[in-house]
Amino acid sequence: MKVLLLEHPRSITPDRCNDIANTPLSSCLISGYAAGMLEQCGHDVRIIEGYLDKLGYEEIEARITSFAPDILGVHMVYHWKQDLALFAFLARVKQKMPALTITAYGFYATISAADIMKHCAAVDAVIIGEAEAPFVSLAGAVSAGRSVYELPGIVDRPGLCKSSSRKQQPITDLDSIPFPMRTEALYRLSEVNILGSRGCYGRCTFCYINGYYGQGVPWRGRSPENIAAEISVIMQERGKKEFYFTDPNFFGPGQTGQERALRIAALLKPMNIAFGIEGRVNDIHDKTIAALVDAGLRHILIGLESGRDESLRRMNKMTTVAQNEQALRILRKHGIEPNVGFIMFEPDSSLEDIRTNFEFLKRNDLLKNLSVTANVLYHHQIVLEGTQAFHALKQEGRLESAGSSYEGSAQLKNPGAAILADFMRQVTNILFSRMDGIWSGTLIEPPGMQRRYAEINRVLVDLFEKNLSALEAGELISRERIARQVQKADTEIERSMSNSNVN
Ligand code: SF4
């Protein structure tokens, strides 16, 4: 069987230019893992990197026609709207190649299978959850001319109504599956992505990691030896020495998770590599971080989410502000300034929550770097289908539809918090679009920027403080006043940016 897996083009929506939660980072290897498994089973597999290779649909169509696959897998990624361009493209391909089985997969496809099938008649089936085994059964069924109906992990149109009964059992032994196939585009990234584990033992209300793997599916880790073996192959074949663990949660739960991390550190240390990870604050332990840093850990993303315990409880984060601060202290002690996940605005945020968050950020030196400041002062909770928050807000009748039925938005309960959230979104969007070239690495940073960043940073922090204080004092902030302030901030950012060229 010839199987072609497509990473479709993705577009940036200007007013969502810094919203990052449309697909978890771990999804970047979904196609590679499926391809590795299919290839091991004797199928001829290719991956088209429409997104990373910046391909247009014309070029993609030409490549599909030239390869003439039996199955076209489409890793569907939600990018803040119903992807009508993709749906129209698939309709065209299906019309041209009616025998082609088009199958969607990935987080968005899993959680929104019915909606995708409703809006895209060209999609024959959707893989629900982990894609490796369903793809193999699909290829077997297609090659034997059998229906895909009733295959575990796959829904087709007749099966839509009973999709829940078809879930594929998650893979328990991750060492048993082949290493993922990596494209040239993936190797061109500054770090090689690697997946050391799947799932998370957390249950945050805003997260859909568990919605994808299935509620109740535990965190599963590859053995340290299996991870080290994959890294070793990549180093030998490609000479790469920088890696990023895309696991939603690098650490497994409890003491066993810490011991596994220590074993990984022991195996990676002699390899002389650098790597990054993502994790929960309660898993940041001094001894483990010391060992990981000694083994090459250079950066980490931790989900702080809030500086207020009440908010952390609302999000079911199962962590505390004290743990957040302890994690920051440990990481900094070992020379790591972490990237942080932070939700300044949740649907139920009060002004008191926001003030407590703001003081937490100041107290913990998280408002001194422009790219961090812009993120933590602006991020609001994104509400995607498949999360507990989505269903709770829907039940409360507070969910409004956003870009598609996959995403909802909830008006912030507190009107003052809503005004501040709207204002910060507008201002930071100006900044993100101005900085896009430099922060994405496509433009060289002109000299003198650090001083300008510090100026813009001060503008952002002052604006936040001023407006929050005004709201706390009971002042009414009109739309006109917001518009004036946004305009002023725009001018100040512009002035700082243009001054950078003469310093
Ligand atoms: S810690 Fe929470 S947000 Fe992070 S992966 Fe786990 S459930 Fe998701």
Coordinates of C-alpha atoms and ligand atoms in Angstrom, one line a residue:
M1 CA 0.0 0.0 0.0
K2 CA 1.2 3.5 -0.7
V3 CA 0.4 5.8 2.1
L4 CA 0.9 9.6 2.0
L5 CA 0.7 11.6 5.2
L6 CA 0.1 15.3 4.9
E7 CA 1.0 18.0 7.4
H8 CA -1.2 20.6 5.8
P9 CA -0.3 24.4 5.5
R10 CA -1.3 26.4 8.6
S11 CA -2.0 30.1 8.6
I12 CA -1.5 32.7 11.3
T13 CA -4.6 34.7 12.2
P14 CA -3.5 38.2 13.0
D15 CA -5.6 38.6 16.1
R16 CA -4.5 35.1 17.4
C17 CA -0.8 35.5 16.5
N18 CA 0.4 34.5 19.9
D19 CA -2.2 31.9 20.9
I20 CA -0.3 28.7 21.1
A21 CA -2.6 26.0 22.3
N22 CA -4.2 24.9 19.1
T23 CA -2.2 21.7 19.1
P24 CA 0.1 20.3 21.7
L25 CA 3.8 20.3 20.8
S26 CA 3.8 16.5 21.2
S27 CA 1.6 16.2 18.1
C28 CA 4.6 17.2 15.9
L29 CA 5.7 13.5 15.8
I30 CA 2.2 12.0 15.2
S31 CA 2.8 11.6 11.5
G32 CA 6.4 10.4 12.0
Y33 CA 5.3 7.7 14.4
A34 CA 2.5 6.5 12.1
A35 CA 4.9 6.5 9.2
G36 CA 7.5 4.5 11.2
M37 CA 4.9 1.9 12.0
L38 CA 3.4 1.7 8.5
E39 CA 6.9 1.3 7.0
Q40 CA 7.8 -1.5 9.4
C41 CA 4.7 -3.3 8.2
G42 CA 5.9 -3.1 4.6
H43 CA 4.0 -0.1 3.3
D44 CA 5.5 2.6 1.1
V45 CA 5.1 5.8 3.1
R46 CA 5.9 9.4 2.5
I47 CA 5.3 12.5 4.5
I48 CA 4.6 15.9 2.9
E49 CA 5.5 18.8 5.2
G50 CA 3.1 21.4 3.8
Y51 CA 3.5 23.6 6.9
L52 CA 7.2 23.5 7.6
D53 CA 8.2 23.5 3.9
K54 CA 5.7 26.3 3.3
L55 CA 4.0 24.5 0.4
G56 CA 0.9 25.8 -1.3
Y57 CA -2.0 23.4 -2.2
E58 CA -1.0 23.4 -5.9
E59 CA 2.4 22.0 -5.1
I60 CA 0.9 19.5 -2.6
E61 CA -1.6 18.4 -5.2
A62 CA 1.2 17.8 -7.7
R63 CA 3.1 15.7 -5.2
I64 CA 0.1 13.6 -4.4
T65 CA -0.7 13.0 -8.0
S66 CA 2.9 12.0 -8.7
F67 CA 3.1 9.6 -5.7
A68 CA -0.5 8.2 -6.4
P69 CA -1.2 6.9 -2.9
D70 CA -3.9 4.5 -1.9
I71 CA -4.4 6.3 1.4
L72 CA -4.0 10.0 2.1
G73 CA -3.7 10.7 5.9
V74 CA -4.2 14.3 6.9
H75 CA -2.9 15.4 10.2
M76 CA -5.5 18.0 11.0
V77 CA -4.4 20.9 13.1
Y78 CA -6.9 23.5 14.2
H79 CA -5.7 27.0 13.5
W80 CA -8.4 29.1 14.9
K81 CA -11.0 28.6 12.3
Q82 CA -12.8 26.0 10.2
D83 CA -10.2 25.2 7.6
L84 CA -12.2 25.8 4.5
A85 CA -9.1 26.0 2.3
L86 CA -8.1 22.5 3.4
F87 CA -11.6 21.1 3.1
A88 CA -11.9 22.5 -0.5
F89 CA -8.5 21.1 -1.4
L90 CA -9.5 17.6 -0.1
A91 CA -12.7 17.8 -2.1
R92 CA -10.6 18.6 -5.2
V93 CA -8.2 15.7 -4.6
K94 CA -11.1 13.3 -3.9
Q95 CA -12.8 14.3 -7.1
K96 CA -9.6 13.7 -9.1
M97 CA -8.8 10.4 -7.3
P98 CA -12.1 8.9 -6.1
A99 CA -10.5 5.6 -5.0
L100 CA -8.2 7.4 -2.6
T101 CA -9.1 6.8 1.1
I102 CA -8.8 10.1 2.9
T103 CA -8.3 9.8 6.6
A104 CA -7.9 12.6 9.2
Y105 CA -6.0 12.1 12.4
G106 CA -4.5 14.1 15.3
F107 CA -5.8 16.0 18.3
Y108 CA -8.3 18.1 16.4
A109 CA -9.5 15.2 14.3
T110 CA -9.9 13.0 17.3
I111 CA -12.0 15.4 19.3
S112 CA -13.9 17.0 16.5
A113 CA -14.4 13.9 14.2
A114 CA -18.1 14.4 13.7
D115 CA -17.8 18.1 12.9
I116 CA -15.0 17.5 10.4
M117 CA -16.9 14.8 8.6
K118 CA -20.0 17.0 8.5
H119 CA -18.1 19.9 6.9
C120 CA -15.7 17.9 4.7
A121 CA -17.4 15.2 2.6
A122 CA -14.1 14.1 1.2
V123 CA -12.9 12.7 4.5
D124 CA -13.7 9.0 4.5
A125 CA -12.6 8.2 8.0
V126 CA -11.1 9.7 11.1
I127 CA -8.5 8.0 13.4
I128 CA -9.4 8.5 17.1
G129 CA -6.5 8.9 19.4
E130 CA -3.1 7.2 18.8
A131 CA -2.6 6.7 15.1
E132 CA -0.1 3.9 14.8
A133 CA -2.2 0.7 15.1
P134 CA -5.3 2.2 13.4
F135 CA -3.3 3.2 10.4
V136 CA -1.9 -0.3 10.1
S137 CA -5.4 -1.8 10.3
L138 CA -6.7 0.8 7.8
A139 CA -3.9 -0.1 5.3
G140 CA -4.7 -3.8 5.7
A141 CA -8.5 -3.2 5.2
V142 CA -8.0 -1.0 2.1
S143 CA -5.5 -3.4 0.6
A144 CA -7.9 -6.3 1.1
G145 CA -10.8 -4.2 -0.3
R146 CA -12.6 -4.5 3.1
S147 CA -14.7 -1.8 4.8
V148 CA -13.0 0.2 7.5
Y149 CA -16.3 0.1 9.4
E150 CA -15.8 -1.4 12.9
L151 CA -12.0 -1.1 12.9
P152 CA -10.9 -0.1 16.4
G153 CA -9.7 3.5 16.6
I154 CA -11.4 4.5 13.3
V155 CA -14.7 6.1 12.6
D156 CA -16.1 6.3 9.2
R157 CA -19.4 7.9 8.2
P158 CA -21.7 5.0 9.1
G159 CA -19.8 4.5 12.4
L160 CA -20.0 8.1 13.5
C161 CA -22.9 7.5 15.9
K162 CA -21.1 4.8 17.9
S163 CA -17.5 6.2 17.7
S164 CA -17.0 5.8 21.5
S165 CA -17.2 2.0 21.3
R166 CA -14.4 1.9 18.8
K167 CA -11.6 3.4 20.7
Q168 CA -8.2 1.8 20.2
Q169 CA -6.5 0.7 23.3
P170 CA -3.5 3.0 24.0
I171 CA -0.1 1.5 23.5
T172 CA 1.2 0.3 26.8
D173 CA 4.8 -0.5 25.8
L174 CA 6.1 2.5 24.0
D175 CA 9.5 0.7 23.5
S176 CA 7.7 -1.8 21.3
I177 CA 7.0 0.7 18.5
P178 CA 9.5 1.8 15.9
F179 CA 11.3 5.2 16.2
P180 CA 9.4 7.9 14.3
M181 CA 10.3 8.7 10.7
R182 CA 11.7 12.2 10.5
T183 CA 11.6 14.4 7.5
E184 CA 14.3 16.8 6.3
A185 CA 12.1 19.7 7.5
L186 CA 12.1 18.3 11.0
Y187 CA 15.8 17.9 10.9
R188 CA 16.1 21.5 9.8
L189 CA 14.6 22.7 13.1
S190 CA 17.2 24.1 15.6
E191 CA 16.5 21.1 17.9
V192 CA 15.5 17.6 17.0
N193 CA 12.1 16.8 18.6
I194 CA 11.9 13.6 20.5
L195 CA 9.0 12.1 22.4
G196 CA 10.0 10.3 25.7
S197 CA 6.5 9.8 27.1
R198 CA 2.8 10.1 26.3
G199 CA 0.0 11.6 28.2
C200 CA -0.1 13.3 31.6
Y201 CA -1.1 12.3 35.1
G202 CA -2.5 15.8 35.6
R203 CA -6.1 16.7 34.9
C204 CA -6.1 20.5 34.3
T205 CA -9.5 21.7 33.2
F206 CA -8.1 23.7 30.2
C207 CA -6.0 20.8 28.8
Y208 CA -7.1 18.2 26.3
I209 CA -4.1 15.9 26.4
N210 CA -6.2 13.3 28.2
G211 CA -9.2 13.9 25.9
Y212 CA -7.0 12.7 23.1
Y213 CA -5.5 9.6 24.7
G214 CA -8.7 8.9 26.6
Q215 CA -9.7 9.7 30.1
G216 CA -8.2 7.3 32.6
V217 CA -5.3 6.5 30.3
P218 CA -2.2 6.8 32.5
W219 CA 1.0 8.7 31.7
R220 CA 3.3 6.2 29.8
G221 CA 7.1 6.6 29.5
R222 CA 9.6 5.0 27.2
S223 CA 12.5 3.4 29.0
P224 CA 15.5 5.6 29.4
E225 CA 17.5 3.0 27.4
N226 CA 15.1 3.2 24.4
I227 CA 15.2 7.0 24.5
A228 CA 19.0 7.0 24.6
A229 CA 19.1 4.5 21.7
E230 CA 17.0 6.8 19.5
I231 CA 19.2 9.8 20.3
S232 CA 22.3 7.8 19.6
V233 CA 21.0 6.8 16.1
I234 CA 20.1 10.5 15.3
M235 CA 23.6 11.6 16.4
Q236 CA 25.3 9.0 14.3
E237 CA 23.2 9.5 11.2
R238 CA 22.7 13.2 11.4
G239 CA 25.4 14.6 13.7
K240 CA 22.7 16.4 15.7
K241 CA 23.4 17.3 19.3
E242 CA 20.4 19.4 20.3
F243 CA 17.1 17.9 21.3
Y244 CA 13.8 18.9 22.6
F245 CA 11.5 16.5 24.5
T246 CA 8.0 17.3 23.3
D247 CA 6.4 15.3 26.0
P248 CA 3.5 17.2 27.6
N249 CA 5.0 16.1 30.9
F250 CA 8.6 14.8 30.8
F251 CA 8.4 13.5 34.4
G252 CA 6.3 10.5 35.3
P253 CA 4.4 10.6 38.5
G254 CA 6.0 10.4 42.0
Q255 CA 9.3 8.9 43.0
T256 CA 9.3 6.5 40.1
G257 CA 9.1 9.4 37.7
Q258 CA 12.1 11.1 39.5
E259 CA 14.1 7.9 39.4
R260 CA 13.4 7.4 35.7
A261 CA 14.5 11.1 35.0
L262 CA 17.7 10.4 36.9
R263 CA 18.3 7.3 34.8
I264 CA 17.7 9.3 31.6
A265 CA 20.2 11.9 32.9
A266 CA 22.8 9.2 33.6
L267 CA 22.5 7.8 30.1
L268 CA 22.5 11.2 28.3
K269 CA 25.4 12.7 30.2
P270 CA 28.2 10.9 28.3
M271 CA 26.5 11.8 25.0
N272 CA 27.4 15.4 25.4
I273 CA 24.1 16.8 24.1
A274 CA 21.9 19.8 25.0
F275 CA 18.1 19.4 25.5
G276 CA 14.9 21.0 26.6
I277 CA 11.9 19.6 28.4
E278 CA 8.4 20.5 29.7
G279 CA 7.0 19.6 33.0
R280 CA 4.8 20.3 36.1
V281 CA 6.1 22.4 38.9
N282 CA 5.6 19.6 41.5
D283 CA 8.1 17.5 39.6
I284 CA 10.9 20.0 39.8
H285 CA 13.1 18.4 42.5
D286 CA 16.6 19.7 43.3
K287 CA 18.5 16.5 42.9
T288 CA 16.8 15.5 39.6
I289 CA 17.2 19.0 38.1
A290 CA 20.9 19.0 39.2
A291 CA 21.4 15.7 37.4
L292 CA 19.5 16.7 34.3
V293 CA 21.4 20.0 34.0
D294 CA 24.7 18.1 34.4
A295 CA 23.5 15.9 31.5
G296 CA 22.7 18.8 29.2
L297 CA 19.3 20.2 30.2
R298 CA 19.4 23.8 29.0
H299 CA 15.8 25.0 29.0
I300 CA 12.4 24.0 30.4
L301 CA 8.8 25.1 30.1
I302 CA 6.8 24.8 33.3
G303 CA 3.1 25.4 33.7
L304 CA 2.8 27.9 36.5
E305 CA -0.7 29.0 35.2
S306 CA -1.4 31.3 38.2
G307 CA -0.1 33.1 41.2
R308 CA -3.2 32.5 43.2
D309 CA -4.2 29.2 44.9
E310 CA -7.9 29.7 44.3
S311 CA -7.3 30.0 40.5
L312 CA -5.0 26.9 40.6
R313 CA -7.8 25.0 42.3
R314 CA -10.4 26.2 39.8
M315 CA -8.1 24.9 37.0
N316 CA -7.6 21.7 38.9
K317 CA -3.9 22.2 38.5
M318 CA -3.2 20.1 41.6
T319 CA -0.3 22.4 42.4
T320 CA 0.1 25.5 44.7
V321 CA 1.7 28.9 44.5
A322 CA 4.3 27.7 47.0
Q323 CA 5.2 24.9 44.6
N324 CA 5.4 27.4 41.7
E325 CA 7.9 29.5 43.6
Q326 CA 9.9 26.6 44.8
A327 CA 10.2 25.3 41.2
L328 CA 11.4 28.8 40.1
R329 CA 14.0 28.8 42.9
I330 CA 15.3 25.3 42.1
L331 CA 15.6 26.0 38.4
R332 CA 17.3 29.3 38.8
K333 CA 19.7 27.8 41.4
H334 CA 20.8 25.5 38.6
G335 CA 21.2 28.3 36.1
I336 CA 17.9 27.8 34.2
E337 CA 15.6 30.6 33.6
P338 CA 12.4 28.8 32.7
N339 CA 9.8 29.5 30.1
V340 CA 6.5 29.7 31.9
G341 CA 2.9 28.8 31.0
F342 CA 0.6 31.4 32.7
I343 CA -3.1 32.1 32.4
M344 CA -3.7 35.7 33.5
F345 CA -7.3 35.8 32.4
E346 CA -9.7 32.8 33.1
P347 CA -13.4 33.0 32.6
D348 CA -14.0 33.4 36.3
S349 CA -11.1 35.8 37.1
S350 CA -11.8 38.6 39.5
L351 CA -9.8 41.8 39.8
E352 CA -8.4 40.3 43.0
D353 CA -7.2 37.2 41.1
I354 CA -5.5 39.5 38.5
R355 CA -3.9 41.7 41.2
T356 CA -2.6 38.6 43.0
N357 CA -1.2 37.2 39.7
F358 CA 0.4 40.5 38.9
E359 CA 2.1 40.8 42.3
F360 CA 3.3 37.1 42.0
L361 CA 4.9 37.9 38.6
K362 CA 6.6 41.0 40.0
R363 CA 7.8 39.2 43.1
N364 CA 9.2 36.3 41.1
D365 CA 11.0 38.5 38.5
L366 CA 8.8 37.3 35.7
L367 CA 8.2 40.8 34.3
K368 CA 11.7 41.7 33.3
N369 CA 12.0 40.1 29.9
L370 CA 9.8 41.5 27.1
S371 CA 8.8 38.3 25.4
V372 CA 7.9 36.8 28.8
T373 CA 6.1 39.9 30.0
A374 CA 4.0 40.2 26.8
N375 CA 2.9 36.6 27.3
V376 CA 2.1 36.5 30.9
L377 CA 0.3 39.8 31.0
Y378 CA -2.0 38.8 28.2
H379 CA -2.7 35.1 28.1
H380 CA -6.3 34.2 28.5
Q381 CA -7.7 30.7 28.9
I382 CA -8.4 29.1 25.5
V383 CA -11.5 26.9 25.6
L384 CA -11.2 23.9 23.3
E385 CA -13.6 21.0 22.9
G386 CA -12.4 18.0 24.7
T387 CA -11.5 19.9 27.9
Q388 CA -13.4 19.9 31.1
A389 CA -13.6 23.7 30.9
F390 CA -15.4 23.5 27.6
H391 CA -18.1 21.2 28.9
A392 CA -18.5 23.0 32.2
L393 CA -19.0 26.4 30.5
K394 CA -21.3 24.8 28.0
Q395 CA -23.4 23.4 30.8
E396 CA -23.5 26.7 32.5
G397 CA -24.7 28.3 29.2
R398 CA -21.7 30.6 29.1
L399 CA -20.0 29.2 26.0
E400 CA -20.1 31.3 22.8
S401 CA -18.9 29.8 19.6
A402 CA -15.5 31.2 18.4
G403 CA -13.7 30.1 15.2
S404 CA -15.6 26.7 14.9
S405 CA -17.6 24.3 17.1
Y406 CA -14.2 23.0 18.3
E407 CA -13.5 26.2 20.1
G408 CA -15.6 28.2 22.4
S409 CA -15.2 31.5 24.1
A410 CA -16.6 32.7 27.4
Q411 CA -17.1 36.3 28.3
L412 CA -15.1 37.0 31.5
K413 CA -17.6 37.1 34.4
N414 CA -16.0 40.2 35.8
P415 CA -16.6 43.2 33.5
G416 CA -13.4 45.0 34.7
A417 CA -11.3 41.8 34.1
A418 CA -12.9 41.6 30.6
I419 CA -11.9 45.2 29.8
L420 CA -8.3 44.7 30.9
A421 CA -8.1 41.4 29.0
D422 CA -9.3 43.0 25.8
F423 CA -7.0 45.9 26.2
M424 CA -3.9 43.7 26.8
R425 CA -4.8 41.5 23.9
Q426 CA -4.9 44.5 21.5
V427 CA -1.6 45.9 22.8
T428 CA 0.3 42.7 22.8
N429 CA -1.0 41.7 19.4
I430 CA 0.6 45.0 18.1
L431 CA 3.8 44.0 19.7
F432 CA 3.7 40.4 18.5
S433 CA 3.1 41.3 14.9
R434 CA 5.9 44.0 15.0
M435 CA 8.3 41.5 16.6
D436 CA 7.3 38.5 14.5
G437 CA 10.3 38.6 12.2
I438 CA 12.9 38.9 15.0
W439 CA 11.2 36.5 17.5
S440 CA 10.6 33.9 14.8
G441 CA 14.3 34.0 13.8
T442 CA 13.5 35.1 10.2
L443 CA 15.0 38.6 10.7
I444 CA 18.3 39.5 12.2
E445 CA 18.0 41.4 15.4
P446 CA 19.4 45.0 14.9
P447 CA 21.9 46.3 17.3
G448 CA 20.7 48.2 20.3
M449 CA 17.5 46.2 20.7
Q450 CA 18.0 45.1 24.3
R451 CA 17.6 48.7 25.6
R452 CA 14.5 49.2 23.4
Y453 CA 13.0 45.9 24.7
A454 CA 13.5 47.2 28.2
E455 CA 11.6 50.4 27.3
I456 CA 8.7 48.5 25.7
N457 CA 8.7 46.1 28.7
R458 CA 8.3 49.1 31.0
V459 CA 5.4 50.5 28.9
L460 CA 3.6 47.2 29.1
V461 CA 4.0 46.7 32.8
D462 CA 3.0 50.4 33.5
L463 CA -0.1 50.1 31.3
F464 CA -1.2 47.0 33.0
E465 CA -0.6 48.5 36.5
K466 CA -2.3 51.8 35.6
N467 CA -5.4 50.2 34.2
L468 CA -5.7 47.5 36.9
S469 CA -5.5 50.2 39.6
A470 CA -8.1 52.3 37.8
L471 CA -10.5 49.4 37.7
E472 CA -9.8 48.5 41.3
A473 CA -10.7 52.1 42.2
G474 CA -14.0 51.6 40.5
E475 CA -13.3 53.8 37.4
L476 CA -15.2 53.1 34.3
I477 CA -12.9 52.5 31.3
S478 CA -14.8 53.2 28.1
R479 CA -14.1 51.7 24.7
E480 CA -12.9 55.2 23.6
R481 CA -10.4 55.3 26.4
I482 CA -9.1 51.8 25.5
A483 CA -8.8 52.8 21.9
R484 CA -6.8 55.9 22.9
Q485 CA -4.5 53.9 25.1
V486 CA -4.0 51.2 22.4
Q487 CA -3.1 54.0 19.9
K488 CA -0.6 55.5 22.4
A489 CA 1.0 52.1 23.1
D490 CA 1.3 51.5 19.3
T491 CA 3.1 54.8 18.9
E492 CA 5.4 54.1 21.8
I493 CA 6.3 50.6 20.5
E494 CA 6.8 52.1 17.0
R495 CA 9.1 54.8 18.3
S496 CA 11.1 52.3 20.3
M497 CA 11.4 50.0 17.4
S498 CA 12.5 52.6 14.9
N499 CA 15.0 54.2 17.4
S500 CA 16.6 50.8 17.6
N501 CA 18.0 51.3 14.1
V502 CA 20.1 54.3 15.1
N503 CA 21.6 52.9 18.2
Ligands
SF4_1 S1 0.0 19.4 33.6 FE1 -2.1 19.9 33.0 S2 -1.8 21.3 31.2 FE2 0.1 20.1 31.5 S3 -0.1 18.3 30.2 FE3 -0.8 17.8 32.3 S4 -3.0 18.0 32.3 FE4 -2.2 19.2 30.5

